[in-house]
Amino acid sequence: MSPSEKAPIVIVGAGLAGLRTAEELRRAGYAGRLVLVGDEARLPYDRPPLSKQFVRGETDDTTLRPAAFFAEKRIELRLDAAAVGVDTEARRVELADGGSLAYDQLIIATGLRPRRLPGLPDLGGVHVLRGHADASALRAELAGVSRALVVGAGFIGCELAASFRASGLDVVLVEPQPVPLAGVLGTEVGALVARLHVAAGVDLRCGIGLDTFVADSAERVRAARLSDGAEVQTNLVVIGIGSRPMTEWLAGSGIALADPADGGGVLADEVGRTSADGVWAVGDVAAWLHDTGIRKRVEHWTNAGEQARLLACALLGTEPPTAARVPYFWSDQYDVKIQALGTPSASDDVHIVADDGKRFLAYYAQHGHLTGVVGAGMTPQVMKARANVAAGTAIDEMLAPSQ
């Protein structure tokens, strides 16, 4: 059977991870049919700018590749066609538009869906942010409001709060944890992030949750009641309390999934193989096996590209990259870029090694060895530590005065 007659490699999920995987397969020499399936009608686009430049009106287009690119690389697009099921015995993906696709190899790259708070009334002016349509609806409302409530001070919530302040809105940022990003970066660094928002004029309320909304006569939100009894007047609310993997369409497929209590996602080995023959997983939806022996999801932009390269090599039987992988992520808030290398964790020992009242640098360590570096406005210092993070340098050595 010729490559053109053979069933294609089908990638379900036309976000960054799906696109990068298609690119890496072509780069690694795959010449057969390649189909990229997406649940949105748009060409694959970059999501991080949606909470920053796009919502502020500074850019209108975050498309990752033009249509001509897909024609040149012979990547077939099936857009506006969500996957609703998969038969791993027949090797066939069922689509919401009634169609189906046979596959030789299936790559799951469906990403995440925002979490919602249960029991709240469905009102106008209340948003979540996942895709382009969400960001467009949010951006369209900004001109008509003066005050916004952001529920959840994770990365998305913090970035939106910063964007809203830059757009001239009064902002109330509510977070049940003691400080922003406490669950990711710990309370010490979270307190430094809180300082950025307070200095920018954000009304930051930590240790407080959302109780309910109050509607006006047009069924739009006009206020929110918080868990401490306070009522915040607002006609724009964004819920940013995290996301969950989009794996519902895999029900009954036999593909092993991680326990939701452990973050959920599609269980995969260190190169993306799942429990089903010919099925792989990549990106935010994939719980890969890591060096620690734990399978976990990593929701970072750079991780998608690194996983795509490893998966493509494993699938095609080519030599994988040998350079040590050091996870990296960043978040733009106000005029400060917060960057992280390695695997910083709220459970690590945290050492604040530089702090000028706005910019800061922190080392994270476990069992006496460096696990990560987080800096705000300190790009050279963060990047200089990459080799130390990769090597797990002793934290005492990192903290020793320079000679």
Short mmCIF file of C-alpha atoms in Angstrom, two decimals:
data_model
loop_
_atom_site.label_atom_id
_atom_site.label_comp_id
_atom_site.label_asym_id
_atom_site.label_seq_id
_atom_site.Cartn_x
_atom_site.Cartn_y
_atom_site.Cartn_z
CA MET A 1 0.00 0.00 0.00
CA SER A 2 1.41 3.40 -0.95
CA PRO A 3 1.64 6.25 1.60
CA SER A 4 -1.28 7.98 -0.12
CA GLU A 5 -3.53 4.90 0.25
CA LYS A 6 -2.66 4.17 3.84
CA ALA A 7 -4.92 5.57 6.57
CA PRO A 8 -3.55 8.90 7.79
CA ILE A 9 -2.05 10.04 11.04
CA VAL A 10 -4.92 11.94 12.64
CA ILE A 11 -4.24 14.65 15.21
CA VAL A 12 -7.31 15.64 17.22
CA GLY A 13 -6.85 19.14 18.60
CA ALA A 14 -5.78 22.06 16.41
CA GLY A 15 -4.12 24.12 19.12
CA LEU A 16 -0.43 24.67 19.68
CA ALA A 17 0.37 21.06 20.64
CA GLY A 18 -1.49 19.61 17.67
CA LEU A 19 0.10 22.03 15.22
CA ARG A 20 3.62 21.52 16.61
CA THR A 21 3.17 17.74 16.36
CA ALA A 22 2.14 18.01 12.71
CA GLU A 23 5.17 20.21 12.02
CA GLU A 24 7.53 17.83 13.81
CA LEU A 25 6.19 14.81 11.91
CA ARG A 26 6.90 16.53 8.62
CA ARG A 27 10.29 17.71 9.86
CA ALA A 28 11.17 14.15 10.89
CA GLY A 29 10.41 12.87 7.40
CA TYR A 30 6.82 11.60 7.54
CA ALA A 31 5.46 11.83 3.96
CA GLY A 32 2.05 10.21 4.35
CA ARG A 33 -1.38 11.73 4.87
CA LEU A 34 -1.69 13.96 7.92
CA VAL A 35 -5.04 15.28 9.16
CA LEU A 36 -5.45 17.97 11.83
CA VAL A 37 -8.92 18.07 13.43
CA GLY A 38 -10.14 21.13 15.35
CA ASP A 39 -13.37 21.99 17.12
CA GLU A 40 -13.16 25.67 16.10
CA ALA A 41 -13.61 27.12 12.63
CA ARG A 42 -10.43 29.21 12.85
CA LEU A 43 -6.94 28.26 11.75
CA PRO A 44 -4.73 27.20 14.68
CA TYR A 45 -3.91 30.23 16.82
CA ASP A 46 -1.82 31.19 19.82
CA ARG A 47 -3.76 31.34 23.10
CA PRO A 48 -1.41 33.20 25.54
CA PRO A 49 -1.96 36.62 23.87
CA LEU A 50 -5.73 36.30 24.33
CA SER A 51 -5.53 37.37 27.99
CA LYS A 52 -3.04 40.14 27.23
CA GLN A 53 -2.51 41.88 23.87
CA PHE A 54 -5.72 40.63 22.27
CA VAL A 55 -8.16 41.50 25.04
CA ARG A 56 -6.52 44.94 25.34
CA GLY A 57 -7.09 45.56 21.63
CA GLU A 58 -3.38 45.70 20.76
CA THR A 59 -3.60 42.87 18.23
CA ASP A 60 -6.43 41.29 16.26
CA ASP A 61 -4.74 38.18 14.93
CA THR A 62 -2.89 35.47 16.84
CA THR A 63 -2.93 32.91 14.01
CA LEU A 64 0.09 30.63 14.24
CA ARG A 65 0.38 29.68 10.55
CA PRO A 66 -1.35 31.01 7.39
CA ALA A 67 -3.54 28.78 5.23
CA ALA A 68 -0.75 28.52 2.65
CA PHE A 69 1.46 26.79 5.21
CA PHE A 70 -0.94 23.86 5.56
CA ALA A 71 -1.19 23.47 1.81
CA GLU A 72 2.59 23.56 1.45
CA LYS A 73 3.12 20.97 4.18
CA ARG A 74 0.17 18.85 2.98
CA ILE A 75 -1.58 19.02 6.33
CA GLU A 76 -5.30 18.41 5.80
CA LEU A 77 -7.50 20.55 8.03
CA ARG A 78 -10.86 19.40 9.41
CA LEU A 79 -11.96 22.50 11.29
CA ASP A 80 -15.24 23.16 13.08
CA ALA A 81 -15.50 19.40 13.58
CA ALA A 82 -15.15 18.31 17.19
CA ALA A 83 -14.27 14.69 17.90
CA VAL A 84 -17.04 12.94 19.84
CA GLY A 85 -15.74 9.39 20.05
CA VAL A 86 -13.06 6.93 19.03
CA ASP A 87 -13.12 3.20 18.24
CA THR A 88 -9.60 1.97 18.91
CA GLU A 89 -10.33 -1.49 17.47
CA ALA A 90 -11.59 -0.14 14.15
CA ARG A 91 -9.15 2.79 14.35
CA ARG A 92 -11.78 5.39 13.60
CA VAL A 93 -12.58 8.81 15.08
CA GLU A 94 -16.23 9.97 15.12
CA LEU A 95 -16.91 13.66 14.51
CA ALA A 96 -19.72 15.93 15.69
CA ASP A 97 -20.62 16.82 12.10
CA GLY A 98 -21.61 13.20 11.49
CA GLY A 99 -18.44 12.27 9.67
CA SER A 100 -15.66 9.97 10.75
CA LEU A 101 -11.98 9.48 10.04
CA ALA A 102 -10.03 6.26 9.80
CA TYR A 103 -6.54 6.52 11.25
CA ASP A 104 -3.32 4.58 11.21
CA GLN A 105 -2.02 6.50 14.25
CA LEU A 106 -4.11 8.82 16.44
CA ILE A 107 -2.63 11.73 18.41
CA ILE A 108 -4.78 13.28 21.13
CA ALA A 109 -4.09 17.01 21.59
CA THR A 110 -7.47 18.33 22.72
CA GLY A 111 -6.16 20.57 25.50
CA LEU A 112 -8.24 22.02 28.31
CA ARG A 113 -11.65 23.46 29.09
CA PRO A 114 -12.15 26.18 31.76
CA ARG A 115 -13.67 25.11 35.04
CA ARG A 116 -16.93 26.75 36.05
CA LEU A 117 -18.37 27.31 39.48
CA PRO A 118 -21.49 25.19 40.00
CA GLY A 119 -24.80 26.61 41.17
CA LEU A 120 -24.35 30.13 39.81
CA PRO A 121 -27.05 31.82 37.70
CA ASP A 122 -26.35 32.02 33.96
CA LEU A 123 -26.12 35.78 33.39
CA GLY A 124 -24.84 38.14 30.74
CA GLY A 125 -21.52 39.75 31.51
CA VAL A 126 -20.05 36.60 33.09
CA HIS A 127 -17.16 35.09 31.13
CA VAL A 128 -14.55 32.36 31.08
CA LEU A 129 -11.51 32.46 28.82
CA ARG A 130 -10.38 29.53 26.71
CA GLY A 131 -10.59 30.37 23.05
CA HIS A 132 -10.80 33.17 20.53
CA ALA A 133 -14.59 33.48 20.80
CA ASP A 134 -14.37 33.91 24.58
CA ALA A 135 -11.68 36.57 24.24
CA SER A 136 -13.60 38.40 21.50
CA ALA A 137 -16.78 38.51 23.61
CA LEU A 138 -14.81 39.78 26.60
CA ARG A 139 -12.98 42.41 24.58
CA ALA A 140 -16.24 43.67 23.07
CA GLU A 141 -17.64 44.42 26.52
CA LEU A 142 -14.64 46.27 27.94
CA ALA A 143 -15.53 49.63 26.37
CA GLY A 144 -18.88 49.69 28.13
CA VAL A 145 -17.76 48.94 31.68
CA SER A 146 -15.72 50.71 34.32
CA ARG A 147 -15.25 47.92 36.86
CA ALA A 148 -14.42 44.24 36.53
CA LEU A 149 -14.40 41.36 38.97
CA VAL A 150 -11.88 38.57 38.36
CA VAL A 151 -12.46 35.37 40.33
CA GLY A 152 -9.27 33.35 40.70
CA ALA A 153 -5.71 34.68 40.90
CA GLY A 154 -3.95 32.00 38.90
CA PHE A 155 -2.00 32.96 35.80
CA ILE A 156 -5.06 33.69 33.65
CA GLY A 157 -6.76 35.69 36.42
CA CYS A 158 -3.62 37.69 37.18
CA GLU A 159 -2.98 38.43 33.50
CA LEU A 160 -6.57 39.55 32.96
CA ALA A 161 -6.49 41.74 36.06
CA ALA A 162 -3.33 43.40 34.70
CA SER A 163 -4.91 43.82 31.24
CA PHE A 164 -8.07 45.34 32.70
CA ARG A 165 -6.06 47.83 34.75
CA ALA A 166 -4.06 48.75 31.63
CA SER A 167 -7.42 49.40 29.93
CA GLY A 168 -8.42 51.81 32.70
CA LEU A 169 -10.88 49.59 34.58
CA ASP A 170 -11.20 49.36 38.33
CA VAL A 171 -10.46 45.73 39.19
CA VAL A 172 -11.42 43.52 42.10
CA LEU A 173 -9.40 40.28 42.14
CA VAL A 174 -10.76 37.57 44.44
CA GLU A 175 -8.72 34.50 45.41
CA PRO A 176 -9.61 31.82 48.01
CA GLN A 177 -5.93 31.08 48.71
CA PRO A 178 -3.79 33.35 50.92
CA VAL A 179 -1.99 34.98 47.95
CA PRO A 180 -2.08 34.81 44.13
CA LEU A 181 -0.45 31.74 42.58
CA ALA A 182 0.02 30.15 45.99
CA GLY A 183 -0.74 26.66 44.69
CA VAL A 184 1.82 26.97 41.90
CA LEU A 185 4.65 29.14 43.21
CA GLY A 186 4.09 29.07 46.98
CA THR A 187 3.15 31.80 49.42
CA GLU A 188 6.52 33.59 49.48
CA VAL A 189 6.62 34.31 45.75
CA GLY A 190 2.84 34.63 45.62
CA ALA A 191 3.11 37.52 48.07
CA LEU A 192 5.55 39.27 45.72
CA VAL A 193 3.09 38.83 42.83
CA ALA A 194 0.35 40.23 45.08
CA ARG A 195 2.50 43.29 45.63
CA LEU A 196 2.61 43.93 41.87
CA HIS A 197 -1.17 43.97 41.66
CA VAL A 198 -1.73 46.10 44.73
CA ALA A 199 0.85 48.63 43.47
CA ALA A 200 -1.08 48.80 40.19
CA GLY A 201 -4.29 49.65 42.01
CA VAL A 202 -6.02 46.27 42.02
CA ASP A 203 -8.42 45.66 44.90
CA LEU A 204 -6.96 42.27 45.84
CA ARG A 205 -9.02 40.16 48.25
CA CYS A 206 -7.41 36.87 49.25
CA GLY A 207 -8.84 34.14 51.43
CA ILE A 208 -12.26 34.95 49.94
CA GLY A 209 -14.45 33.12 47.45
CA LEU A 210 -17.50 33.88 45.33
CA ASP A 211 -20.94 33.17 46.77
CA THR A 212 -23.39 34.21 44.04
CA PHE A 213 -24.33 36.84 41.47
CA VAL A 214 -27.03 39.49 41.57
CA ALA A 215 -28.85 40.13 38.27
CA ASP A 216 -30.38 43.28 36.87
CA SER A 217 -33.72 43.41 35.03
CA ALA A 218 -32.04 42.40 31.75
CA GLU A 219 -30.54 39.24 33.29
CA ARG A 220 -27.05 40.68 33.31
CA VAL A 221 -24.78 40.61 36.32
CA ARG A 222 -24.87 43.83 38.33
CA ALA A 223 -23.13 42.63 41.49
CA ALA A 224 -21.41 39.66 43.09
CA ARG A 225 -21.73 38.51 46.69
CA LEU A 226 -18.50 37.17 48.18
CA SER A 227 -18.02 34.53 50.84
CA ASP A 228 -17.28 37.16 53.49
CA GLY A 229 -20.66 38.80 52.89
CA ALA A 230 -19.33 41.75 50.88
CA GLU A 231 -21.15 42.78 47.71
CA VAL A 232 -19.10 43.99 44.74
CA GLN A 233 -20.89 46.15 42.18
CA THR A 234 -19.81 45.11 38.69
CA ASN A 235 -21.26 44.30 35.28
CA LEU A 236 -18.26 42.32 34.06
CA VAL A 237 -17.01 39.12 35.68
CA VAL A 238 -14.36 36.64 34.55
CA ILE A 239 -14.10 33.23 36.19
CA GLY A 240 -10.49 32.02 36.11
CA ILE A 241 -10.34 29.07 38.49
CA GLY A 242 -8.33 26.67 36.36
CA SER A 243 -9.10 24.15 33.65
CA ARG A 244 -9.73 20.47 33.16
CA PRO A 245 -8.59 18.16 30.35
CA MET A 246 -10.96 17.67 27.42
CA THR A 247 -11.28 13.88 27.57
CA GLU A 248 -15.06 13.36 27.58
CA TRP A 249 -14.99 12.24 23.95
CA LEU A 250 -12.76 9.30 24.94
CA ALA A 251 -15.46 7.68 27.12
CA GLY A 252 -15.80 3.98 26.34
CA SER A 253 -12.65 3.93 24.20
CA GLY A 254 -10.58 1.95 26.68
CA ILE A 255 -7.84 4.59 26.59
CA ALA A 256 -6.54 4.92 30.16
CA LEU A 257 -7.13 8.26 31.84
CA ALA A 258 -5.58 9.77 34.97
CA ASP A 259 -7.70 10.18 38.08
CA PRO A 260 -9.30 13.66 38.13
CA ALA A 261 -8.00 14.00 41.70
CA ASP A 262 -4.48 13.77 40.25
CA GLY A 263 -5.17 16.33 37.53
CA GLY A 264 -6.84 14.03 35.01
CA GLY A 265 -5.75 13.76 31.41
CA VAL A 266 -4.68 10.94 29.11
CA LEU A 267 -2.08 8.65 30.66
CA ALA A 268 1.02 8.31 28.49
CA ASP A 269 4.61 7.15 28.74
CA GLU A 270 7.70 9.35 28.43
CA VAL A 271 7.21 9.82 24.66
CA GLY A 272 3.41 10.03 24.56
CA ARG A 273 2.27 6.43 23.98
CA THR A 274 -1.08 5.70 25.61
CA SER A 275 -2.57 2.38 26.74
CA ALA A 276 -4.15 1.84 23.30
CA ASP A 277 -2.14 0.62 20.33
CA GLY A 278 -1.52 3.38 17.81
CA VAL A 279 -2.81 6.14 20.10
CA TRP A 280 -0.64 8.94 21.47
CA ALA A 281 -1.23 12.06 23.58
CA VAL A 282 0.53 15.42 23.66
CA GLY A 283 0.22 18.85 25.27
CA ASP A 284 -1.98 20.04 28.11
CA VAL A 285 -4.30 17.02 27.92
CA ALA A 286 -1.47 14.49 28.27
CA ALA A 287 -0.25 13.09 31.60
CA TRP A 288 3.25 12.01 30.54
CA LEU A 289 5.61 9.85 32.58
CA HIS A 290 8.34 12.06 34.04
CA ASP A 291 11.79 11.34 35.46
CA THR A 292 10.33 11.20 38.96
CA GLY A 293 8.23 8.17 37.98
CA ILE A 294 5.04 10.23 38.23
CA ARG A 295 2.67 10.82 35.33
CA LYS A 296 1.52 14.42 35.28
CA ARG A 297 0.29 17.10 32.95
CA VAL A 298 2.39 20.20 32.27
CA GLU A 299 0.38 23.20 31.08
CA HIS A 300 3.14 25.30 29.55
CA TRP A 301 3.59 26.72 26.04
CA THR A 302 7.15 25.45 25.57
CA ASN A 303 6.24 21.98 26.82
CA ALA A 304 3.94 21.47 23.84
CA GLY A 305 6.80 21.87 21.38
CA GLU A 306 9.19 19.68 23.35
CA GLN A 307 6.67 16.87 23.69
CA ALA A 308 5.75 17.14 20.00
CA ARG A 309 9.39 16.60 19.00
CA LEU A 310 9.79 13.55 21.24
CA LEU A 311 6.48 12.04 20.15
CA ALA A 312 7.20 12.50 16.44
CA CYS A 313 10.59 10.81 16.79
CA ALA A 314 9.15 7.90 18.76
CA LEU A 315 6.25 7.41 16.36
CA LEU A 316 8.54 7.37 13.32
CA GLY A 317 11.38 5.47 14.98
CA THR A 318 13.94 8.23 14.50
CA GLU A 319 16.55 9.42 16.98
CA PRO A 320 15.04 11.69 19.67
CA PRO A 321 16.76 14.88 20.85
CA THR A 322 19.34 14.26 23.56
CA ALA A 323 19.62 17.71 25.14
CA ALA A 324 18.37 17.97 28.71
CA ARG A 325 14.87 19.41 28.83
CA VAL A 326 14.37 22.24 31.29
CA PRO A 327 10.72 23.27 31.57
CA TYR A 328 10.14 26.98 31.01
CA PHE A 329 7.10 29.21 31.28
CA TRP A 330 6.33 32.89 31.62
CA SER A 331 3.53 35.31 32.42
CA ASP A 332 3.34 38.98 31.40
CA GLN A 333 1.74 41.14 34.09
CA TYR A 334 1.88 44.94 33.77
CA ASP A 335 5.38 45.83 32.57
CA VAL A 336 6.95 42.81 34.29
CA LYS A 337 7.68 39.42 32.75
CA ILE A 338 7.48 36.64 35.33
CA GLN A 339 9.60 33.69 34.18
CA ALA A 340 10.18 30.23 35.59
CA LEU A 341 12.69 27.50 34.82
CA GLY A 342 12.49 23.93 36.06
CA THR A 343 9.73 22.57 38.24
CA PRO A 344 9.14 25.10 41.03
CA SER A 345 6.53 23.87 43.48
CA ALA A 346 4.62 25.32 46.40
CA SER A 347 6.10 22.51 48.53
CA ASP A 348 9.72 23.45 47.76
CA ASP A 349 12.08 25.37 50.00
CA VAL A 350 12.00 28.91 48.60
CA HIS A 351 14.94 31.33 48.80
CA ILE A 352 14.33 34.93 47.76
CA VAL A 353 17.79 36.00 46.54
CA ALA A 354 16.91 39.39 45.02
CA ASP A 355 14.06 41.83 45.62
CA ASP A 356 14.08 45.55 44.84
CA GLY A 357 10.44 46.13 45.71
CA LYS A 358 9.20 45.25 42.23
CA ARG A 359 11.60 42.86 40.52
CA PHE A 360 12.60 39.67 42.29
CA LEU A 361 14.46 36.39 41.91
CA ALA A 362 13.76 33.18 43.81
CA TYR A 363 15.45 29.77 43.95
CA TYR A 364 13.40 26.64 44.66
CA ALA A 365 14.95 23.54 46.19
CA GLN A 366 14.07 20.05 47.39
CA HIS A 367 16.38 17.81 49.42
CA GLY A 368 19.11 20.43 49.14
CA HIS A 369 19.12 20.67 45.34
CA LEU A 370 17.88 23.32 42.95
CA THR A 371 14.57 22.43 41.30
CA GLY A 372 13.54 25.76 39.79
CA VAL A 373 14.13 29.47 39.43
CA VAL A 374 11.42 32.14 39.28
CA GLY A 375 12.12 35.75 38.46
CA ALA A 376 10.15 38.89 37.72
CA GLY A 377 11.86 41.46 35.51
CA MET A 378 15.11 39.51 35.78
CA THR A 379 15.44 37.66 32.49
CA PRO A 380 19.28 37.44 32.40
CA GLN A 381 19.46 36.08 35.95
CA VAL A 382 16.75 33.49 35.28
CA MET A 383 18.24 32.25 32.02
CA LYS A 384 21.74 32.13 33.48
CA ALA A 385 20.49 29.47 35.91
CA ARG A 386 19.29 27.04 33.21
CA ALA A 387 22.35 24.77 33.43
CA ASN A 388 22.13 24.72 37.23
CA VAL A 389 18.48 23.72 37.11
CA ALA A 390 19.25 20.96 34.61
CA ALA A 391 22.09 19.69 36.82
CA GLY A 392 20.16 19.98 40.11
CA THR A 393 22.99 22.02 41.62
CA ALA A 394 23.23 22.02 45.42
CA ILE A 395 21.27 24.96 46.77
CA ASP A 396 24.14 25.86 49.13
CA GLU A 397 26.34 26.34 46.08
CA MET A 398 23.71 28.58 44.47
CA LEU A 399 23.43 30.68 47.61
CA ALA A 400 27.18 30.98 48.20
CA PRO A 401 28.54 34.52 47.72
CA SER A 402 30.29 35.09 44.38
CA GLN A 403 34.05 35.21 44.66
#
